[in-house]
Coordinates of C-alpha atoms in Angstrom, one line a residue:
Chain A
X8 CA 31.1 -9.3 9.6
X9 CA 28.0 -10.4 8.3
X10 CA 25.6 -10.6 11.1
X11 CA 22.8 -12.5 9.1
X12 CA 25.4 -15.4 9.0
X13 CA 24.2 -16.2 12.6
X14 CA 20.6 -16.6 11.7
X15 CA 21.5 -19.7 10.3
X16 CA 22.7 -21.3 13.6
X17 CA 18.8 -24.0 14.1
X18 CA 16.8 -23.4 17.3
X19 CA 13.6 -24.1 19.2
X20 CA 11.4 -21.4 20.4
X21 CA 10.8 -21.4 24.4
X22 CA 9.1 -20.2 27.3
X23 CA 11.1 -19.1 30.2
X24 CA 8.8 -19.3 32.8
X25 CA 9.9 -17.7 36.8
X26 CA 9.0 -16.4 40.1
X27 CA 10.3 -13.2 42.4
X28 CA 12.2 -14.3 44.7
X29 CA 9.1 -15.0 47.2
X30 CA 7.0 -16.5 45.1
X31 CA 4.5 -13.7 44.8
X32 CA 4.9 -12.7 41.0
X33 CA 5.3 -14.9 38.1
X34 CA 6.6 -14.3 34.8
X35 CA 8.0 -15.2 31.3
X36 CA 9.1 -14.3 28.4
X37 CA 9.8 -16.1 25.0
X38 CA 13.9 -17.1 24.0
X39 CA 15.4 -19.2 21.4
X40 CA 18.6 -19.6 23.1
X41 CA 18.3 -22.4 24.9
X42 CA 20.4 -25.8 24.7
X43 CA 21.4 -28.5 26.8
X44 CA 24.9 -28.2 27.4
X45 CA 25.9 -31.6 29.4
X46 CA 24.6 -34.8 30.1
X47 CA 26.5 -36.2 33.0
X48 CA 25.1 -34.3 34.8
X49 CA 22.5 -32.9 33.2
X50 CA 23.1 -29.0 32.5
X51 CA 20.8 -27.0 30.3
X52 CA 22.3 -22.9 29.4
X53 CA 19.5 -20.2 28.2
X54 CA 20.7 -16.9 27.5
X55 CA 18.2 -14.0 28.5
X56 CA 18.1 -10.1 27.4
X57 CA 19.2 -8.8 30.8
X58 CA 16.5 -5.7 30.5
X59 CA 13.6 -8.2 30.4
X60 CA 11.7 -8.6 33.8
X61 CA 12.4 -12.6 33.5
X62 CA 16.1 -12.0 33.6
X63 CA 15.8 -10.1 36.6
X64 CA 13.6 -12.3 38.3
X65 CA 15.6 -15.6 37.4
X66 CA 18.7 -13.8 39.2
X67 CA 16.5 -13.0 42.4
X68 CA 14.9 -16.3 42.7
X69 CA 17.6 -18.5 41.0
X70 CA 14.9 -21.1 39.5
X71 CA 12.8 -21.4 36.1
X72 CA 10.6 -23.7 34.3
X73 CA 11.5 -23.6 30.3
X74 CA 8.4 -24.8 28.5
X75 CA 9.5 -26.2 24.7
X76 CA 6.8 -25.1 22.4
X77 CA 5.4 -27.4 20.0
X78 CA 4.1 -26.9 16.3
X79 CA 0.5 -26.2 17.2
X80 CA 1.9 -23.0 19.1
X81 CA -0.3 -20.1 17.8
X82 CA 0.9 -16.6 17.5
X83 CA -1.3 -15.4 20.3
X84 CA 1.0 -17.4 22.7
X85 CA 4.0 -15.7 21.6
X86 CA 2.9 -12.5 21.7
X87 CA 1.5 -12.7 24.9
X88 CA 4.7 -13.7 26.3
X89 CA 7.2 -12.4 23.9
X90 CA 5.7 -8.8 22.5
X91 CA 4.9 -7.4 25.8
X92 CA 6.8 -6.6 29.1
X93 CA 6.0 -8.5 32.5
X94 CA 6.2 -4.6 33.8
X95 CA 3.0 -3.6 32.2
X96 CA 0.9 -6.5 32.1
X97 CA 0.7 -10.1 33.8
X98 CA 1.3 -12.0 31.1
X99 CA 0.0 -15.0 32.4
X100 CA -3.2 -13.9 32.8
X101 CA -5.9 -15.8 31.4
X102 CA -3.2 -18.3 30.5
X103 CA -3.4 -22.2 31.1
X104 CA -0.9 -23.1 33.1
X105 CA 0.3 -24.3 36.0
X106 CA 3.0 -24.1 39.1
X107 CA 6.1 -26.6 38.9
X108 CA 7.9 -27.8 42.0
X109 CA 10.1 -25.1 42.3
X110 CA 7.2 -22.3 41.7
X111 CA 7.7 -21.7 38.2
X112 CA 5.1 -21.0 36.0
X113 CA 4.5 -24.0 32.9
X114 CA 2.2 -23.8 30.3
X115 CA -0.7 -27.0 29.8
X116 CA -0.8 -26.9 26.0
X117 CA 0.7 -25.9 22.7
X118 CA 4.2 -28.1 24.8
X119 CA 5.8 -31.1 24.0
X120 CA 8.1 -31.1 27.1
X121 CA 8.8 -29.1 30.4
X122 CA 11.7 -29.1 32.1
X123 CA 12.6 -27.3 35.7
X124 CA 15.7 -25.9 36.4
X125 CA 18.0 -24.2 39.2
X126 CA 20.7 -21.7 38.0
X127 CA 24.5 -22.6 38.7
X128 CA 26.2 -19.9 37.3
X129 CA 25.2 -16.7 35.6
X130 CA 27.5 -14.6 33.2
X131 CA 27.1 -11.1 32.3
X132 CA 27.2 -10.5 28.6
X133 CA 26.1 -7.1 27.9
X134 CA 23.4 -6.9 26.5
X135 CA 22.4 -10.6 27.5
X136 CA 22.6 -12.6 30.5
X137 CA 24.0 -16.8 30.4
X138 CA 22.4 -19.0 33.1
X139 CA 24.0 -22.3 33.0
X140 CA 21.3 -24.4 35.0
X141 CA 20.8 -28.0 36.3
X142 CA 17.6 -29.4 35.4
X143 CA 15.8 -31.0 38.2
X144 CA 13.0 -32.6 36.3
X145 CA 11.9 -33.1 32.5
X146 CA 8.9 -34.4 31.6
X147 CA 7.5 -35.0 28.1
X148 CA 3.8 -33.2 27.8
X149 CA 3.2 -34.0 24.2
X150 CA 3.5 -36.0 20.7
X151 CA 3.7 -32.7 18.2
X152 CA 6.8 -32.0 17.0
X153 CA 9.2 -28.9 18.7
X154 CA 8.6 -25.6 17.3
X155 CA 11.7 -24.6 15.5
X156 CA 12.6 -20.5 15.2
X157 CA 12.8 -21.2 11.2
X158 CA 9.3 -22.5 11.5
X159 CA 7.7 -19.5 13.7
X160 CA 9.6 -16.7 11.1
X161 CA 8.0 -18.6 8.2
X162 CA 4.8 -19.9 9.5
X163 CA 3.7 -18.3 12.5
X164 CA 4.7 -14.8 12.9
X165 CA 2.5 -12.4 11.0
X166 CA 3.8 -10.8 8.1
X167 CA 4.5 -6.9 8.9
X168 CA 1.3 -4.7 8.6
X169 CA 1.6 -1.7 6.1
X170 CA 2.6 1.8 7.5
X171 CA -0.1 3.5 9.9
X172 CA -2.4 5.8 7.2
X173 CA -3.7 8.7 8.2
X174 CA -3.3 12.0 9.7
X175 CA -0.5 10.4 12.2
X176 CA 3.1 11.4 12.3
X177 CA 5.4 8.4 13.2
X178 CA 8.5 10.1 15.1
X179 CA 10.1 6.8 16.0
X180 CA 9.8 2.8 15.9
X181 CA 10.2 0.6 18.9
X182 CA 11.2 -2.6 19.1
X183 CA 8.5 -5.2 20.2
X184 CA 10.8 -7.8 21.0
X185 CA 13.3 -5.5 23.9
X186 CA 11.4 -2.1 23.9
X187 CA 14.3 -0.5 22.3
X188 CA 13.2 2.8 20.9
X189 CA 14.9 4.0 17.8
X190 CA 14.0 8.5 18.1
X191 CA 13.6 9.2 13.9
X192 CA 11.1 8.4 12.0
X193 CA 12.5 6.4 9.6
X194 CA 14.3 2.9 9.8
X195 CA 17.5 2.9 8.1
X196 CA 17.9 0.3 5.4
X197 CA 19.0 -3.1 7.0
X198 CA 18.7 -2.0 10.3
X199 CA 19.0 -4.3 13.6
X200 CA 17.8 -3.6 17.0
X201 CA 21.1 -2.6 18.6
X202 CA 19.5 -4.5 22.0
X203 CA 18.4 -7.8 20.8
X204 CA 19.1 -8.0 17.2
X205 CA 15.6 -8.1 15.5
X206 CA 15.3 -6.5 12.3
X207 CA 12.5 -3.8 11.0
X208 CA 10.2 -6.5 11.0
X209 CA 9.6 -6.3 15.0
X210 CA 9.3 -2.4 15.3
X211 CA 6.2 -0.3 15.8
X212 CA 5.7 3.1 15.0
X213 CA 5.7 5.6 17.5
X214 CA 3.5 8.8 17.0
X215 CA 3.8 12.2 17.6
Chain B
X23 CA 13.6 -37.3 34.9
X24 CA 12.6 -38.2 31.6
X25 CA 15.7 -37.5 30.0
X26 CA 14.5 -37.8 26.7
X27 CA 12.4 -35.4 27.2
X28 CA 15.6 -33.2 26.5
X29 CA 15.8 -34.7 22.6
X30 CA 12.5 -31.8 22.2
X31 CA 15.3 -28.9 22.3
X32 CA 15.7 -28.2 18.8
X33 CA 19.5 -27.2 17.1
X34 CA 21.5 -27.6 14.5
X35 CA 24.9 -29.5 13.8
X36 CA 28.6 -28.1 13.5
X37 CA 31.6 -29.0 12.3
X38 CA 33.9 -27.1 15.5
X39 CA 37.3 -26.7 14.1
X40 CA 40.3 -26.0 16.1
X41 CA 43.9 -26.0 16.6
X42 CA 46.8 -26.9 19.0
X43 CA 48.8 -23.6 20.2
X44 CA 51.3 -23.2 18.0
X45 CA 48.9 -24.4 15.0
X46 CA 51.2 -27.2 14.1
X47 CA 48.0 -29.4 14.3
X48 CA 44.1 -29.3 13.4
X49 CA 41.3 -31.2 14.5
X50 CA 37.4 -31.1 14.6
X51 CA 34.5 -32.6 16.2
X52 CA 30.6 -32.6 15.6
X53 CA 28.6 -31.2 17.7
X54 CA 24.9 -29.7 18.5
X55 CA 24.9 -27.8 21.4
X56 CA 25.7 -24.6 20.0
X57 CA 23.7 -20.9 20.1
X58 CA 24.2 -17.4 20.0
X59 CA 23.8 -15.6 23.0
X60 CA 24.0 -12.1 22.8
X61 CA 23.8 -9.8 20.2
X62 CA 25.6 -6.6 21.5
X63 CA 28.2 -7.5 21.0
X64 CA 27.9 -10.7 19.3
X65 CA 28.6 -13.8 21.4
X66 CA 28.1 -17.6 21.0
X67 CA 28.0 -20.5 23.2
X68 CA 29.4 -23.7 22.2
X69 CA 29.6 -27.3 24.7
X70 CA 32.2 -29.9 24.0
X71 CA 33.1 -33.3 25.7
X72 CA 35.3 -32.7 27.8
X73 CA 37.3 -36.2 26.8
X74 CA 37.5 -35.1 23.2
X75 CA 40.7 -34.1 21.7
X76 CA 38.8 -31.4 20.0
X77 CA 37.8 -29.4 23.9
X78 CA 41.7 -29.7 24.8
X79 CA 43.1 -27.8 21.6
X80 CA 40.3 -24.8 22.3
X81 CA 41.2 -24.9 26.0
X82 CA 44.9 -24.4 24.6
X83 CA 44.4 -22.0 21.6
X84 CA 41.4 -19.9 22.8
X85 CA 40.1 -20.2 19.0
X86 CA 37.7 -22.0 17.0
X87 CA 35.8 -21.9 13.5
X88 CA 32.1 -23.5 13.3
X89 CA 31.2 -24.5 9.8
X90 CA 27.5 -24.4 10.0
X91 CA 26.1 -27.7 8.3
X92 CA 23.5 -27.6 5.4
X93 CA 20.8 -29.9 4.7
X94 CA 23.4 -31.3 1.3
X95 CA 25.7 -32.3 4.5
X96 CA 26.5 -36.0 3.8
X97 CA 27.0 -39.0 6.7
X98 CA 30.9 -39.4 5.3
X99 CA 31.1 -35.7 6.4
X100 CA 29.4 -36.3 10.3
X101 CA 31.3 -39.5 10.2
X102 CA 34.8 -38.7 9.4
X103 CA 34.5 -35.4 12.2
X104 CA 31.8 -37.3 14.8
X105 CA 33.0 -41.0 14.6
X106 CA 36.6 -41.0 14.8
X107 CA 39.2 -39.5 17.4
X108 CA 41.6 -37.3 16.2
X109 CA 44.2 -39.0 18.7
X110 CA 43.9 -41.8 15.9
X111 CA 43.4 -39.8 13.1
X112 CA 43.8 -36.7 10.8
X113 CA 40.4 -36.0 10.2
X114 CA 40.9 -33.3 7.7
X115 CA 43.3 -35.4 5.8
X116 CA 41.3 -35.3 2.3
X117 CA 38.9 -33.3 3.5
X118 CA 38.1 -29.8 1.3
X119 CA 38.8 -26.9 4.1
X120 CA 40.7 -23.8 4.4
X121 CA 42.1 -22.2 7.5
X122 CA 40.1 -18.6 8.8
X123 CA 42.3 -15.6 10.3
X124 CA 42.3 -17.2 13.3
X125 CA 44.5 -20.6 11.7
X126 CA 41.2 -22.7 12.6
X127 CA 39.9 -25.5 9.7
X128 CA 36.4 -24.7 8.1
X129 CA 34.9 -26.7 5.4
X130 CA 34.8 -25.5 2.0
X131 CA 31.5 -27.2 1.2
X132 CA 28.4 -28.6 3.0
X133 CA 27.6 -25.4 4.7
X134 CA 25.9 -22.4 5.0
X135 CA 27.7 -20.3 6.9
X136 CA 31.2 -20.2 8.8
X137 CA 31.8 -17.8 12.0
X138 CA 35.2 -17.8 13.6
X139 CA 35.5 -17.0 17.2
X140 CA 38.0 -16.4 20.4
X141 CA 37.0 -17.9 23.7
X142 CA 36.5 -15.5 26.7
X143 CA 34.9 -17.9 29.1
X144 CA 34.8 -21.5 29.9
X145 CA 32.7 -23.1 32.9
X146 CA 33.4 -26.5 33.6
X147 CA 30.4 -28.9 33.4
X148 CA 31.8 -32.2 34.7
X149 CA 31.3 -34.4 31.6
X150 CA 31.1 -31.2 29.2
X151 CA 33.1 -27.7 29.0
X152 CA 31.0 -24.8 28.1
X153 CA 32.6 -22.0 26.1
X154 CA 31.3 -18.4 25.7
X155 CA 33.1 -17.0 22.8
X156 CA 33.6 -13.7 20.6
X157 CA 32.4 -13.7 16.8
X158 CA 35.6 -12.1 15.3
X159 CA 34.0 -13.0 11.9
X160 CA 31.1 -14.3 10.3
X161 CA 30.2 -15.4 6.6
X162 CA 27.1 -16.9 4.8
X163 CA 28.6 -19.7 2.2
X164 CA 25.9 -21.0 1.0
X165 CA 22.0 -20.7 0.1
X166 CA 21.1 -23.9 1.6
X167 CA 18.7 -24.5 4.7
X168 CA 20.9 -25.6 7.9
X169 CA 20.8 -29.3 9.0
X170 CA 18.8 -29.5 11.9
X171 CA 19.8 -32.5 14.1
X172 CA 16.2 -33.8 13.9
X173 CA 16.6 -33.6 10.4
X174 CA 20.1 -35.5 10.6
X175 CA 18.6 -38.5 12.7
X176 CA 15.9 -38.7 10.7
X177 CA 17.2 -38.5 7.3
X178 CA 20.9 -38.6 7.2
X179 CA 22.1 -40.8 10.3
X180 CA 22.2 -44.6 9.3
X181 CA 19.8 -47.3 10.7
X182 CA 22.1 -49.2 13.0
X183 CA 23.9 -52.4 11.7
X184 CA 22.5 -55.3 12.9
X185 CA 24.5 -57.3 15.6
X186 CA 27.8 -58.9 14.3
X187 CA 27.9 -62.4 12.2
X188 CA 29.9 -65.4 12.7
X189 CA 32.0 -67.0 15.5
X190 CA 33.0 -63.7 16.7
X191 CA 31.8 -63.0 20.7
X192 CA 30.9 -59.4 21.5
X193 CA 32.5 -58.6 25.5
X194 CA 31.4 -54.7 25.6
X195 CA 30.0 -52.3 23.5
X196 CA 31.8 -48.5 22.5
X197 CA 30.0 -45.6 22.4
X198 CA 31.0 -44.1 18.3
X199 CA 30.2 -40.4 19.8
X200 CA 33.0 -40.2 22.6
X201 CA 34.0 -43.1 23.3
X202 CA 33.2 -44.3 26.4
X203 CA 33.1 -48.6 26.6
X204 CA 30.5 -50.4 28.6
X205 CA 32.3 -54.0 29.3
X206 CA 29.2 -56.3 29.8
X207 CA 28.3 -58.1 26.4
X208 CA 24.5 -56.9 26.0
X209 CA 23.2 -52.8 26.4
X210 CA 20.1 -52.9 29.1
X211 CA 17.4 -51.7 27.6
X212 CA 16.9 -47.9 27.0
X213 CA 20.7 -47.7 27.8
X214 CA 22.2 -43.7 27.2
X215 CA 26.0 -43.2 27.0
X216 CA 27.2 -41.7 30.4
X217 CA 29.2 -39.4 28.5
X218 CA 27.3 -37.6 26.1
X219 CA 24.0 -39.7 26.0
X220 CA 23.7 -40.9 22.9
X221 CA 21.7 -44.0 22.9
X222 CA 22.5 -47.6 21.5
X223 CA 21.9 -46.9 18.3
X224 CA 25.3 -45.1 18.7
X225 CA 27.3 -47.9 20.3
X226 CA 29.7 -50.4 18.3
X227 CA 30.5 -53.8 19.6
X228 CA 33.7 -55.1 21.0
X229 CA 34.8 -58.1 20.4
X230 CA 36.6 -60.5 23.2

């Protein structure tokens, strides 16, 4: 099976906005699985990396806010929410954004449309987790374009920086996407984060 | 709601190709609302009206091929799988496909990649079955860029025809996607298909 054959399958890129379960913690993180999956009613399904913080805290508070990224997006927006983990930092922060109906964390620029949403059903996938939702509002925030996942790979996201010189010693590489760590010091050709799929590209050394 | 402000989540378009039980019989259907959505191991998540012919035959085989459309993807192509039932029709009937492992119809042109797949879930969605599904295979066939529905209505959907000439008296309207009739002779404004909520542009007229 040729893996790579599933790149070509067009998204948008996303941020999945949530709360704990009493409203005292909001986070997020960024997904490009996301479609609307009925119309009558209207049913939105995201799929979510069940290790991330967000995916936990959707399944404690059931709600979430997905805030469709537009063209302007900058890189510093999805690294803040997509290259770091909710359990280190508070990755909204500094942010502009603000609280939807149901609590959920939206951002106020770099959008084109908001929508809030209450989870209906959740399937375990392994390494991911499906939330088939209803959407209890949509509103459009902005005239840009959507910001496709072809565009971010080819425009947005950085190209990889060179290997770390110096006296270091690089024992491993960990995936900035999931925070898998791969424990030798070299990648082996062609290889995929075993987690969340993400080539060499997305890992960072790890020194000794 | 603004439920257009659901048109901002980006994908691509499929050809979803299926067959009855025993595989006496093929059929097909367009659709957008597909993703992948988990990687370990792979899985994909694909939405089909419920009314189309296409949803019963998956429901009933448990298998499916999506052809992944290319930009070269002509409007006789999206036409002959989108606009017709195949309760009336044998849409593949001159088309170029060959049948994958599975005994499901991909096309042999028009794409860039083909992944055939085995149901393990379905959640029912009122207006809309959702299916979460294995990748037994995938394949890249082709070097082209996907067609992105944006791209499609932008670029490869027709303008709509402009209302009927002559004596003839128009009683209802039919929606071209799935088929749903509206029996008044004029669309209110900003009208959306019940169904699958496509919007006038999508509808043909019947004539009393």
């Amino acid at each position: 099976m040729e893996k790579t054959a599933l790149y070509s399958i067009s998204s948008g890129v996303f941020l999945l906005g949530t709360r704990s379960g009493d409203g005292s913690k909001i986070n997020g993180c960024i997904t490009n699985t996301c479609f609307q999956t009925a119309s009558n009613p209207t049913r939105l399904a995201v799929s979510v990396i069940k290790q991330n913080l967000t995916c936990r805290m959707i399944q404690e508070s059931g709600v979430f806010a997905l805030s469709v990224l537009d063209d302007s997006c900058s890189f510093g927006t999805i690294s803040r929410f997509g290259y770091q983990s909710g359990r280190d930092a508070d990755k909204f922060s500094g942010a502009e954004y603000a609280l939807g109906a149901n609590g959920c964390p939206f951002l106020l620029s770099e959008t084109c449309a908001v929508l809030e949403c209450r989870v209906l059903n959740e399937i375990n996938l392994e390494s991911h987790v499906l939330f088939v939702a209803e959407v209890c509002d949509a509103v459009t925030t902005g005239k840009n374009a959507p910001l496709t996942y072809a565009r971010y790979q080819a425009e947005v996201k950085p190209k990889r920086e060179g290997k770390a010189e110096g006296e270091k010693t690089i024992v491993g590489w960990r995936c900035r996407i999931c925070g898998y760590e791969f424990k030798k010091p070299e990648l082996p050709p062609g290889f995929e984060c075993p987690i969340c799929s993400h080539t060499a590209e997305d890992f960072e050394p790890i020194y000794g």
